[in-house]
Amino acid sequence: MKPKLVLAYVDSLRTDMLHRAIAEDRAPTFAGLVGRGVLVENCVSSFPSVTPVATAEMVTGHRADRHWISGMNWYHRVEKRYVEYGSSIEASRAFGIFRSLHDLVYNMNLAHLNPGIETVFESLDDRGVRTASTPFLIYRGRHRHQVSLSGLTGKAIEAGLLRFEYGTWGPKELFYGDLYASMPTPCKSSAVPGRRDAYSACCAAELLSHDRSDFLLLSFPDNDNFSHRYGPGESVKSIERADSCMAEVIRAAGGMDGFLTDYALILLADHAHTDVEKPLDLIEAMAGRWRVLRPSEDRPETAELAVSPTSRAAHLYLLSERGNPARHRAVRQHAAAVEGVELVAWLETPAGEPLVREGPGLAGDEGPLAVVERDGRRLDFRPADRPAGARSRRGRRKRDGRSEGGRETVTDRRGVAWSISGNLEALGAAVEAGRIEMADYPDGLARLYSALTAPHAGDLMVSATLGYECLDWGGAAHVGGGSHGSLRREDSEGPLLFVGCGPDSPDDKPQWALNDVVPVIREHFGLPGGSPDS
């Protein structure tokens, strides 16, 4: 009989900072686990590399084009409003605390996450595996849970101050702050950054000591807030706290030997963190030329653009003149000229016209072209197995990276074939023997394509230069601290550790990504369908 499994997630954990914490003897528990397992040092995140998008990929095995979560903030084309998951308390206030919490807690799982795909909780629930989760953004499962009336949130609900009276669907055992607790515990819930790891550890220790789960998602979110506030270079302190919390969970299972006898472990991060030195005020930069939709707009029908900052990336939505290529060109040229914008990306039809959507999804059967531009250098691409709208032919490549005489088919590190045309320098890429490498933007083609073709993606997307973070709708950015979200390697690569499950070597795959986690979990429990999205 295979051991049970814990999927432990440390928000924003950087591999170099994990090694540093271990070297300084401040993370002995993680050191013991690393010494017994297989460590992938550069697992690639989603794009945007932010928690809602990354965690959806982590527990569905699909990227944004399939799971449908597009950022910390995005524009809902059907409801004609912004969705804000809590970029900052100031941003939540701008949209309304209740609306933001409702989107975060309920709508993200029950309305925004694609109902046509399964989470790992749903797949395991259907097989009778006992599932459990400590507080985690994506928790959708097969078991019904009613709101708890404990803590300050419960008192506010009872008093009618908050309208969180809804039940939800989750794993068999679900803990979500004051809102949901499927079994009584002595654990004191807290939404205060710096105290959430301890609550997760307490709940997990109770679950393990009472043998209440076969699969547990164990979330340690505090490292992200600490890194935002003080910068990633200081995160050894928050990693040390997460290590202590992991030790508490392992003690509840009989210590390291006892834990690893009964449990396999996957430990990972959703993304990394980079230093923020300057704010990127994309909202006002675009508002200087077009009418940008505001959170509480008196006349939303007059807006020409919607702008959705999502940390070190952003979505731009054309709300007027959608069929005017000149408007699209003007918007992307203006965005590209804003200080702090590194990449601008968009979709085009096979005929080369910019693709602008009035509703979610993409019309037609022909695969659109994705285009990315940096410093005037343009590269367009699409999966090679997608139908093309115009006849294409393989061409020769000039030394400056431009294709000549048509399109070229290349293969990325994950084995996916792409039809490309343009200047490879747009992504700092190189092609050798038909294989494309993008050291600064790992898995860049696939991540951009899935982000752009997601149903709620902007008509244009931007990725920020190192050192910059977009001001959110509350006017907040983590200047002097850290952030993430861009396509760059520095935001996007984190550790992925397997102990008692998964590969025998990190070299089993040339490039690991978050969507590789679910197939390992499914294989561990004997479920079919272990191949991830490419």
Short mmCIF file of C-alpha atoms in Angstrom, two decimals:
data_model
loop_
_atom_site.label_atom_id
_atom_site.label_comp_id
_atom_site.label_asym_id
_atom_site.label_seq_id
_atom_site.Cartn_x
_atom_site.Cartn_y
_atom_site.Cartn_z
CA MET A 1 0.00 0.00 0.00
CA LYS A 2 1.39 3.37 -0.99
CA PRO A 3 1.84 5.98 1.73
CA LYS A 4 -0.49 8.91 2.13
CA LEU A 5 0.58 12.21 0.60
CA VAL A 6 1.12 15.77 1.83
CA LEU A 7 1.37 18.57 -0.74
CA ALA A 8 3.12 21.35 1.18
CA TYR A 9 3.22 24.80 -0.37
CA VAL A 10 5.40 27.70 0.79
CA ASP A 11 4.23 30.87 -0.93
CA SER A 12 6.99 32.71 -2.84
CA LEU A 13 9.78 30.37 -1.70
CA ARG A 14 12.96 31.00 -3.70
CA THR A 15 15.37 28.13 -4.21
CA ASP A 16 18.44 30.22 -3.39
CA MET A 17 16.85 31.46 -0.17
CA LEU A 18 15.89 27.90 0.80
CA HIS A 19 19.52 26.83 0.33
CA ARG A 20 20.69 29.83 2.33
CA ALA A 21 18.31 29.06 5.20
CA ILE A 22 19.56 25.46 5.23
CA ALA A 23 23.22 26.54 5.06
CA GLU A 24 22.69 28.87 8.02
CA ASP A 25 21.07 26.00 9.98
CA ARG A 26 17.79 27.90 10.19
CA ALA A 27 15.69 25.33 8.34
CA PRO A 28 16.65 21.92 9.76
CA THR A 29 13.32 20.33 8.88
CA PHE A 30 13.49 21.38 5.25
CA ALA A 31 17.14 20.27 5.23
CA GLY A 32 16.15 16.81 6.41
CA LEU A 33 13.48 16.55 3.73
CA VAL A 34 15.79 17.80 0.96
CA GLY A 35 18.39 15.25 2.05
CA ARG A 36 15.87 12.44 1.62
CA GLY A 37 14.26 13.58 -1.61
CA VAL A 38 14.67 14.75 -5.19
CA LEU A 39 14.92 18.52 -5.54
CA VAL A 40 14.02 20.34 -8.76
CA GLU A 41 15.56 23.79 -8.37
CA ASN A 42 13.81 25.62 -11.20
CA CYS A 43 10.16 24.60 -11.44
CA VAL A 44 8.42 27.17 -13.66
CA SER A 45 5.38 29.09 -12.50
CA SER A 46 2.39 30.37 -14.45
CA PHE A 47 2.07 33.66 -16.28
CA PRO A 48 1.19 35.98 -14.70
CA SER A 49 3.29 34.47 -11.92
CA VAL A 50 0.82 35.37 -9.17
CA THR A 51 -0.84 33.15 -6.59
CA PRO A 52 -4.40 32.79 -7.99
CA VAL A 53 -3.11 31.74 -11.43
CA ALA A 54 -0.31 29.57 -10.07
CA THR A 55 -2.34 27.74 -7.43
CA ALA A 56 -5.09 27.01 -9.95
CA GLU A 57 -2.44 25.41 -12.16
CA MET A 58 -1.00 23.58 -9.18
CA VAL A 59 -4.24 21.77 -8.26
CA THR A 60 -5.80 21.30 -11.70
CA GLY A 61 -2.75 20.41 -13.81
CA HIS A 62 -3.91 22.93 -16.40
CA ARG A 63 -2.80 26.39 -17.38
CA ALA A 64 -4.92 29.54 -17.55
CA ASP A 65 -6.42 28.75 -20.95
CA ARG A 66 -8.02 25.72 -19.30
CA HIS A 67 -8.53 26.74 -15.65
CA TRP A 68 -9.67 30.33 -16.50
CA ILE A 69 -8.09 32.25 -13.58
CA SER A 70 -6.14 35.14 -15.13
CA GLY A 71 -4.65 37.27 -12.35
CA MET A 72 -5.04 39.13 -9.09
CA ASN A 73 -7.28 41.53 -10.97
CA TRP A 74 -9.07 41.03 -14.29
CA TYR A 75 -12.02 42.46 -16.21
CA HIS A 76 -15.17 40.33 -16.47
CA ARG A 77 -16.45 40.85 -20.01
CA VAL A 78 -19.88 39.34 -19.24
CA GLU A 79 -20.54 41.12 -15.94
CA LYS A 80 -18.73 44.24 -17.20
CA ARG A 81 -16.80 44.76 -13.98
CA TYR A 82 -13.38 44.20 -12.48
CA VAL A 83 -12.68 41.11 -10.40
CA GLU A 84 -10.30 41.88 -7.54
CA TYR A 85 -8.92 39.05 -5.39
CA GLY A 86 -7.14 41.24 -2.85
CA SER A 87 -4.02 42.72 -4.42
CA SER A 88 -3.86 44.92 -1.31
CA ILE A 89 -6.27 46.07 1.37
CA GLU A 90 -6.36 49.41 -0.46
CA ALA A 91 -7.36 47.72 -3.72
CA SER A 92 -10.07 45.71 -1.94
CA ARG A 93 -11.45 48.91 -0.44
CA ALA A 94 -11.53 50.52 -3.88
CA PHE A 95 -13.86 47.79 -5.14
CA GLY A 96 -15.61 47.13 -1.83
CA ILE A 97 -14.34 44.76 0.85
CA PHE A 98 -17.37 42.50 0.62
CA ARG A 99 -17.24 42.25 -3.17
CA SER A 100 -13.52 41.47 -3.10
CA LEU A 101 -13.92 38.83 -0.38
CA HIS A 102 -16.88 37.29 -2.18
CA ASP A 103 -14.84 36.98 -5.37
CA LEU A 104 -11.87 35.57 -3.45
CA VAL A 105 -13.64 33.03 -1.26
CA TYR A 106 -16.62 31.92 -3.36
CA ASN A 107 -16.49 33.06 -6.95
CA MET A 108 -12.89 32.06 -7.58
CA ASN A 109 -13.76 28.42 -6.84
CA LEU A 110 -17.44 28.16 -7.72
CA ALA A 111 -17.83 30.59 -10.61
CA HIS A 112 -14.48 31.65 -12.09
CA LEU A 113 -12.60 28.33 -11.99
CA ASN A 114 -13.55 26.25 -15.04
CA PRO A 115 -16.34 23.83 -14.00
CA GLY A 116 -15.40 21.57 -16.89
CA ILE A 117 -12.09 20.45 -15.37
CA GLU A 118 -11.41 18.64 -12.11
CA THR A 119 -9.30 19.80 -9.22
CA VAL A 120 -7.10 17.19 -7.59
CA PHE A 121 -9.51 17.23 -4.64
CA GLU A 122 -12.44 16.31 -6.91
CA SER A 123 -10.50 13.56 -8.67
CA LEU A 124 -9.42 11.99 -5.37
CA ASP A 125 -12.82 12.49 -3.71
CA ASP A 126 -14.40 10.51 -6.57
CA ARG A 127 -12.05 7.61 -5.79
CA GLY A 128 -12.84 7.62 -2.07
CA VAL A 129 -9.51 9.16 -1.06
CA ARG A 130 -9.86 11.22 2.12
CA THR A 131 -8.90 14.74 1.12
CA ALA A 132 -8.07 17.71 3.32
CA SER A 133 -6.83 21.28 2.99
CA THR A 134 -5.62 24.01 5.28
CA PRO A 135 -6.44 27.56 4.03
CA PHE A 136 -5.65 27.67 0.31
CA LEU A 137 -7.09 29.72 -2.55
CA ILE A 138 -8.24 26.83 -4.75
CA TYR A 139 -10.08 24.27 -2.64
CA ARG A 140 -13.03 23.04 -4.78
CA GLY A 141 -14.01 19.46 -3.96
CA ARG A 142 -17.04 17.17 -3.69
CA HIS A 143 -17.96 17.73 -0.05
CA ARG A 144 -20.45 20.34 1.16
CA HIS A 145 -19.39 22.68 3.96
CA GLN A 146 -21.47 25.22 5.84
CA VAL A 147 -20.14 28.49 7.20
CA SER A 148 -18.73 28.31 10.71
CA LEU A 149 -19.88 30.97 13.15
CA SER A 150 -16.66 31.01 15.15
CA GLY A 151 -14.22 33.87 15.59
CA LEU A 152 -14.67 37.51 14.67
CA THR A 153 -15.95 36.67 11.19
CA GLY A 154 -18.59 34.36 12.64
CA LYS A 155 -19.74 37.03 15.06
CA ALA A 156 -19.97 39.55 12.23
CA ILE A 157 -22.06 37.07 10.21
CA GLU A 158 -24.38 36.42 13.14
CA ALA A 159 -24.79 40.16 13.66
CA GLY A 160 -25.62 40.67 9.99
CA LEU A 161 -22.53 42.77 9.34
CA LEU A 162 -21.18 40.29 6.78
CA ARG A 163 -23.22 38.27 4.30
CA PHE A 164 -21.05 35.16 4.18
CA GLU A 165 -23.94 32.81 4.79
CA TYR A 166 -23.18 30.56 1.83
CA GLY A 167 -22.03 27.00 1.98
CA THR A 168 -19.30 25.82 -0.35
CA TRP A 169 -17.82 22.67 -1.89
CA GLY A 170 -14.39 21.50 -0.84
CA PRO A 171 -12.29 18.51 0.22
CA LYS A 172 -13.60 16.21 2.93
CA GLU A 173 -11.78 18.21 5.61
CA LEU A 174 -11.65 21.94 4.94
CA PHE A 175 -10.18 24.75 7.00
CA TYR A 176 -10.53 28.33 5.75
CA GLY A 177 -9.97 30.82 8.55
CA ASP A 178 -13.09 31.71 10.49
CA LEU A 179 -15.37 30.68 7.63
CA TYR A 180 -14.96 26.91 7.41
CA ALA A 181 -13.73 24.28 9.84
CA SER A 182 -14.92 20.75 9.16
CA MET A 183 -13.81 19.36 12.53
CA PRO A 184 -13.26 20.89 15.96
CA THR A 185 -9.66 21.76 16.78
CA PRO A 186 -7.85 23.83 19.40
CA CYS A 187 -6.36 25.92 16.58
CA LYS A 188 -6.97 29.65 16.59
CA SER A 189 -7.61 30.95 13.10
CA SER A 190 -6.00 34.17 11.95
CA ALA A 191 -6.00 36.21 8.77
CA VAL A 192 -3.11 38.32 10.09
CA PRO A 193 0.07 37.90 8.01
CA GLY A 194 2.73 36.27 10.14
CA ARG A 195 0.23 34.10 12.02
CA ARG A 196 -1.37 32.11 9.21
CA ASP A 197 1.40 29.49 8.95
CA ALA A 198 0.91 28.59 12.59
CA TYR A 199 -2.83 28.07 12.04
CA SER A 200 -2.18 25.83 9.04
CA ALA A 201 0.38 23.81 11.00
CA CYS A 202 -1.99 23.39 13.94
CA CYS A 203 -4.84 22.18 11.70
CA ALA A 204 -2.52 19.81 9.82
CA ALA A 205 -1.12 18.41 13.06
CA GLU A 206 -4.67 17.68 14.23
CA LEU A 207 -5.51 15.98 10.95
CA LEU A 208 -2.40 13.81 11.00
CA SER A 209 -2.56 12.91 14.69
CA HIS A 210 -6.18 11.78 14.26
CA ASP A 211 -5.53 10.10 10.87
CA ARG A 212 -8.23 12.13 9.09
CA SER A 213 -6.73 12.38 5.59
CA ASP A 214 -4.98 10.43 2.86
CA PHE A 215 -4.17 13.57 0.85
CA LEU A 216 -3.48 16.87 2.59
CA LEU A 217 -2.74 20.21 1.00
CA LEU A 218 -0.70 22.10 3.60
CA SER A 219 -0.36 25.81 2.91
CA PHE A 220 2.24 28.17 4.40
CA PRO A 221 1.36 31.63 3.00
CA ASP A 222 3.32 33.96 5.33
CA ASN A 223 6.60 33.96 3.39
CA ASP A 224 4.89 35.88 0.59
CA ASN A 225 3.75 38.76 2.80
CA PHE A 226 7.16 38.93 4.49
CA SER A 227 8.94 39.03 1.12
CA HIS A 228 6.56 41.72 -0.16
CA ARG A 229 7.28 43.85 2.88
CA TYR A 230 11.00 43.36 3.43
CA GLY A 231 12.23 41.98 0.11
CA PRO A 232 13.18 38.44 -0.87
CA GLY A 233 16.71 38.84 0.46
CA GLU A 234 15.33 38.92 4.00
CA SER A 235 13.08 35.90 3.60
CA VAL A 236 15.34 33.52 5.53
CA LYS A 237 13.46 34.74 8.61
CA SER A 238 10.05 33.74 7.24
CA ILE A 239 11.45 30.47 5.83
CA GLU A 240 12.71 29.70 9.34
CA ARG A 241 9.19 30.18 10.68
CA ALA A 242 7.71 27.96 7.95
CA ASP A 243 10.32 25.32 8.79
CA SER A 244 9.27 25.42 12.43
CA CYS A 245 5.63 24.97 11.40
CA MET A 246 6.56 22.04 9.16
CA ALA A 247 8.39 20.49 12.12
CA GLU A 248 5.19 20.72 14.19
CA VAL A 249 3.28 18.80 11.54
CA ILE A 250 5.98 16.13 11.29
CA ARG A 251 6.10 15.71 15.08
CA ALA A 252 2.36 15.02 15.05
CA ALA A 253 3.04 12.09 12.71
CA GLY A 254 5.74 10.57 14.94
CA GLY A 255 8.82 12.55 13.91
CA MET A 256 10.72 12.49 10.64
CA ASP A 257 11.04 8.71 10.39
CA GLY A 258 7.44 8.10 11.35
CA PHE A 259 6.18 10.80 9.02
CA LEU A 260 8.10 9.47 6.03
CA THR A 261 6.98 5.92 6.79
CA ASP A 262 3.33 6.92 6.50
CA TYR A 263 3.48 9.89 4.15
CA ALA A 264 5.06 10.92 0.88
CA LEU A 265 5.68 14.63 0.43
CA ILE A 266 5.71 17.20 -2.34
CA LEU A 267 7.05 20.60 -1.28
CA LEU A 268 6.87 23.53 -3.70
CA ALA A 269 6.46 27.24 -4.27
CA ASP A 270 3.91 28.95 -6.51
CA HIS A 271 6.39 31.56 -7.79
CA ALA A 272 9.46 33.50 -6.67
CA HIS A 273 10.07 37.15 -5.71
CA THR A 274 12.23 40.01 -6.98
CA ASP A 275 13.12 43.38 -5.48
CA VAL A 276 10.86 46.35 -6.23
CA GLU A 277 12.55 49.72 -6.62
CA LYS A 278 10.02 51.80 -8.55
CA PRO A 279 6.24 51.88 -9.07
CA LEU A 280 4.77 51.33 -12.52
CA ASP A 281 1.63 53.49 -12.75
CA LEU A 282 0.14 51.86 -15.81
CA ILE A 283 -3.39 52.95 -14.90
CA GLU A 284 -2.60 56.66 -15.05
CA ALA A 285 -0.25 56.20 -17.99
CA MET A 286 -3.13 54.80 -20.04
CA ALA A 287 -5.66 57.24 -18.54
CA GLY A 288 -3.56 60.11 -19.87
CA ARG A 289 -4.79 59.23 -23.36
CA TRP A 290 -7.95 57.13 -23.01
CA ARG A 291 -10.90 56.97 -20.63
CA VAL A 292 -10.02 54.12 -18.28
CA LEU A 293 -12.78 52.28 -16.43
CA ARG A 294 -12.62 53.09 -12.70
CA PRO A 295 -13.70 50.78 -9.84
CA SER A 296 -16.82 52.86 -9.08
CA GLU A 297 -17.54 54.38 -12.46
CA ASP A 298 -20.66 56.56 -12.73
CA ARG A 299 -20.81 56.09 -16.51
CA PRO A 300 -19.02 52.83 -17.34
CA GLU A 301 -20.37 52.89 -20.88
CA THR A 302 -18.07 55.82 -21.67
CA ALA A 303 -14.87 53.93 -20.76
CA GLU A 304 -12.48 53.10 -23.58
CA LEU A 305 -10.05 50.84 -21.69
CA ALA A 306 -10.04 48.56 -18.67
CA VAL A 307 -6.69 48.19 -16.92
CA SER A 308 -6.03 45.24 -14.61
CA PRO A 309 -2.70 45.45 -12.75
CA THR A 310 -1.62 42.09 -11.38
CA SER A 311 1.63 42.74 -9.50
CA ARG A 312 4.46 42.78 -12.07
CA ALA A 313 2.13 42.15 -15.01
CA ALA A 314 -1.13 43.61 -16.27
CA HIS A 315 -4.05 43.06 -18.62
CA LEU A 316 -5.41 45.76 -20.94
CA TYR A 317 -8.95 45.44 -22.36
CA LEU A 318 -10.28 47.48 -25.28
CA LEU A 319 -13.84 48.54 -24.46
CA SER A 320 -14.44 50.73 -27.52
CA GLU A 321 -13.41 50.63 -31.17
CA ARG A 322 -12.72 46.93 -30.79
CA GLY A 323 -12.71 46.44 -34.54
CA ASN A 324 -10.28 49.27 -35.22
CA PRO A 325 -6.72 47.97 -35.73
CA ALA A 326 -5.40 51.51 -35.38
CA ARG A 327 -6.77 51.74 -31.83
CA HIS A 328 -5.16 48.44 -30.87
CA ARG A 329 -1.84 49.56 -32.36
CA ALA A 330 -2.00 52.90 -30.57
CA VAL A 331 -2.73 51.24 -27.21
CA ARG A 332 0.10 48.74 -27.47
CA GLN A 333 2.59 51.35 -28.66
CA HIS A 334 1.61 53.65 -25.82
CA ALA A 335 1.90 50.83 -23.27
CA ALA A 336 5.28 49.74 -24.63
CA ALA A 337 6.62 53.28 -24.16
CA VAL A 338 5.68 53.44 -20.46
CA GLU A 339 8.75 53.31 -18.21
CA GLY A 340 8.89 49.92 -16.52
CA VAL A 341 7.09 47.93 -19.24
CA GLU A 342 9.40 45.28 -20.69
CA LEU A 343 7.12 43.07 -22.81
CA VAL A 344 3.82 43.71 -24.57
CA ALA A 345 1.91 40.68 -25.90
CA TRP A 346 -1.33 40.16 -27.79
CA LEU A 347 -3.17 37.83 -30.18
CA GLU A 348 -3.60 38.16 -33.91
CA THR A 349 -5.81 36.36 -36.39
CA PRO A 350 -4.08 34.16 -38.95
CA ALA A 351 -4.53 37.08 -41.37
CA GLY A 352 -2.43 39.29 -39.11
CA GLU A 353 -5.21 41.48 -37.64
CA PRO A 354 -5.20 42.13 -33.88
CA LEU A 355 -7.71 39.94 -32.10
CA VAL A 356 -10.06 41.80 -29.74
CA ARG A 357 -12.80 39.97 -27.87
CA GLU A 358 -16.24 41.25 -26.89
CA GLY A 359 -16.86 38.24 -24.66
CA PRO A 360 -14.88 35.44 -23.03
CA GLY A 361 -13.28 32.83 -25.20
CA LEU A 362 -12.08 32.80 -28.77
CA ALA A 363 -14.24 32.51 -31.87
CA GLY A 364 -13.37 30.23 -34.76
CA ASP A 365 -11.40 27.02 -35.09
CA GLU A 366 -8.16 28.45 -36.39
CA GLY A 367 -5.47 28.85 -33.78
CA PRO A 368 -4.59 32.52 -33.30
CA LEU A 369 -1.06 33.81 -33.42
CA ALA A 370 0.46 35.12 -30.20
CA VAL A 371 2.76 38.11 -30.56
CA VAL A 372 5.32 39.39 -28.07
CA GLU A 373 7.30 42.58 -28.52
CA ARG A 374 10.29 43.98 -26.63
CA ASP A 375 12.14 47.15 -27.60
CA GLY A 376 10.55 47.05 -31.05
CA ARG A 377 11.59 43.44 -31.69
CA ARG A 378 8.62 41.26 -32.54
CA LEU A 379 8.16 37.49 -32.40
CA ASP A 380 4.94 35.71 -33.30
CA PHE A 381 4.17 32.07 -32.59
CA ARG A 382 1.50 29.40 -32.28
CA PRO A 383 1.51 25.68 -31.49
CA ALA A 384 2.69 23.86 -34.58
CA ASP A 385 -0.19 21.40 -34.42
CA ARG A 386 -2.81 24.19 -34.63
CA PRO A 387 -4.32 24.96 -38.04
CA ALA A 388 -2.94 28.04 -39.75
CA GLY A 389 -5.05 30.53 -41.64
CA ALA A 390 -2.50 31.11 -44.33
CA ARG A 391 -0.05 28.89 -46.09
CA SER A 392 3.31 28.77 -44.32
CA ARG A 393 6.65 27.25 -45.15
CA ARG A 394 9.83 26.50 -43.32
CA GLY A 395 12.41 29.25 -43.70
CA ARG A 396 16.08 29.97 -43.11
CA ARG A 397 17.18 31.92 -40.06
CA LYS A 398 19.40 34.96 -40.28
CA ARG A 399 22.18 35.51 -37.77
CA ASP A 400 20.28 38.38 -36.12
CA GLY A 401 17.51 35.97 -35.12
CA ARG A 402 14.94 36.91 -37.78
CA SER A 403 13.24 34.24 -39.84
CA GLU A 404 13.51 34.48 -43.60
CA GLY A 405 11.22 33.12 -46.24
CA GLY A 406 8.34 32.09 -43.97
CA ARG A 407 7.85 30.37 -40.67
CA GLU A 408 10.02 27.92 -38.78
CA THR A 409 9.09 25.02 -36.54
CA VAL A 410 11.02 24.73 -33.28
CA THR A 411 10.66 22.57 -30.17
CA ASP A 412 10.85 23.90 -26.61
CA ARG A 413 12.38 22.16 -23.58
CA ARG A 414 9.08 20.46 -22.75
CA GLY A 415 8.91 18.90 -26.21
CA VAL A 416 6.19 21.18 -27.60
CA ALA A 417 6.53 22.19 -31.25
CA TRP A 418 5.94 25.84 -32.17
CA SER A 419 5.61 27.63 -35.46
CA ILE A 420 7.49 30.92 -35.07
CA SER A 421 8.37 33.96 -37.13
CA GLY A 422 10.21 37.15 -36.26
CA ASN A 423 13.04 38.25 -34.02
CA LEU A 424 14.15 35.81 -31.34
CA GLU A 425 15.60 38.68 -29.31
CA ALA A 426 12.06 39.61 -28.30
CA LEU A 427 12.42 36.80 -25.72
CA GLY A 428 16.20 36.67 -25.62
CA ALA A 429 15.88 33.29 -27.31
CA ALA A 430 18.27 31.12 -29.30
CA VAL A 431 17.59 28.18 -31.61
CA GLU A 432 20.05 25.35 -32.08
CA ALA A 433 19.29 22.12 -33.93
CA GLY A 434 15.60 23.01 -33.93
CA ARG A 435 15.38 23.55 -30.16
CA ILE A 436 14.49 26.94 -28.72
CA GLU A 437 15.96 28.13 -25.42
CA MET A 438 14.64 31.15 -23.48
CA ALA A 439 16.88 31.48 -20.44
CA ASP A 440 15.42 34.79 -19.26
CA TYR A 441 11.81 33.78 -19.90
CA PRO A 442 11.57 30.04 -19.12
CA ASP A 443 8.86 28.17 -21.01
CA GLY A 444 8.01 31.58 -22.40
CA LEU A 445 6.09 30.54 -25.50
CA ALA A 446 3.73 28.17 -23.70
CA ARG A 447 3.17 30.48 -20.73
CA LEU A 448 2.40 33.47 -22.94
CA TYR A 449 0.15 31.48 -25.25
CA SER A 450 -1.92 29.98 -22.44
CA ALA A 451 -2.21 33.37 -20.71
CA LEU A 452 -3.29 35.21 -23.87
CA THR A 453 -5.82 32.57 -24.96
CA ALA A 454 -7.43 32.31 -21.51
CA PRO A 455 -11.08 33.43 -21.67
CA HIS A 456 -10.62 36.35 -19.29
CA ALA A 457 -7.23 37.55 -20.57
CA GLY A 458 -6.79 41.13 -21.68
CA ASP A 459 -6.62 42.06 -25.34
CA LEU A 460 -3.05 42.99 -24.49
CA MET A 461 -0.80 41.87 -21.65
CA VAL A 462 2.31 43.53 -20.28
CA SER A 463 5.19 42.16 -18.25
CA ALA A 464 7.28 44.54 -16.17
CA THR A 465 10.99 45.30 -16.21
CA LEU A 466 13.04 44.09 -13.24
CA GLY A 467 12.69 46.53 -10.35
CA TYR A 468 9.16 47.70 -11.24
CA GLU A 469 5.73 46.71 -9.91
CA CYS A 470 2.36 47.96 -11.15
CA LEU A 471 0.43 50.19 -8.79
CA ASP A 472 -2.84 48.40 -8.04
CA TRP A 473 -6.26 50.06 -7.98
CA GLY A 474 -5.65 51.11 -4.39
CA GLY A 475 -2.46 52.90 -5.38
CA ALA A 476 -0.29 50.32 -3.59
CA ALA A 477 3.02 48.78 -4.68
CA HIS A 478 5.77 47.09 -2.68
CA VAL A 479 8.53 49.63 -3.32
CA GLY A 480 11.46 48.79 -1.05
CA GLY A 481 10.19 45.23 -0.75
CA GLY A 482 9.55 42.50 -3.27
CA SER A 483 7.00 41.24 -5.78
CA HIS A 484 6.39 38.86 -8.67
CA GLY A 485 4.07 38.37 -11.63
CA SER A 486 6.23 38.91 -14.70
CA LEU A 487 7.35 36.40 -17.31
CA ARG A 488 10.96 36.74 -16.22
CA ARG A 489 12.94 33.87 -14.72
CA GLU A 490 13.54 35.82 -11.50
CA ASP A 491 9.78 35.89 -10.76
CA SER A 492 9.00 32.48 -12.13
CA GLU A 493 11.31 29.73 -10.88
CA GLY A 494 11.03 28.01 -7.52
CA PRO A 495 11.82 24.71 -5.80
CA LEU A 496 9.88 21.49 -6.26
CA LEU A 497 10.81 18.69 -3.86
CA PHE A 498 9.64 15.08 -4.04
CA VAL A 499 10.08 12.73 -1.07
CA GLY A 500 8.72 9.20 -1.39
CA CYS A 501 6.97 9.87 -4.71
CA GLY A 502 7.61 11.33 -8.13
CA PRO A 503 10.81 11.14 -10.19
CA ASP A 504 14.06 9.41 -9.37
CA SER A 505 16.02 12.41 -10.64
CA PRO A 506 15.31 16.09 -11.34
CA ASP A 507 16.58 15.36 -14.85
CA ASP A 508 13.59 13.15 -15.59
CA LYS A 509 12.15 16.24 -17.30
CA PRO A 510 14.22 18.89 -19.10
CA GLN A 511 11.81 21.52 -17.73
CA TRP A 512 9.49 21.09 -14.75
CA ALA A 513 6.42 23.29 -14.32
CA LEU A 514 3.57 23.62 -11.83
CA ASN A 515 1.21 21.67 -14.06
CA ASP A 516 3.45 18.61 -13.61
CA VAL A 517 2.38 18.28 -9.97
CA VAL A 518 -1.14 16.91 -10.44
CA PRO A 519 0.01 14.04 -12.71
CA VAL A 520 2.46 12.93 -9.99
CA ILE A 521 -0.35 13.00 -7.40
CA ARG A 522 -2.70 11.08 -9.67
CA GLU A 523 -0.05 8.46 -10.39
CA HIS A 524 0.70 8.13 -6.68
CA PHE A 525 -2.95 7.26 -5.97
CA GLY A 526 -3.33 5.06 -9.05
CA LEU A 527 -5.58 7.42 -11.02
CA PRO A 528 -5.44 7.49 -14.83
CA GLY A 529 -4.66 10.60 -16.85
CA GLY A 530 -1.23 11.50 -15.59
CA SER A 531 -0.12 13.74 -18.47
CA PRO A 532 -0.06 17.50 -17.86
CA ASP A 533 -0.87 20.28 -20.27
CA SER A 534 2.25 21.14 -22.24
#
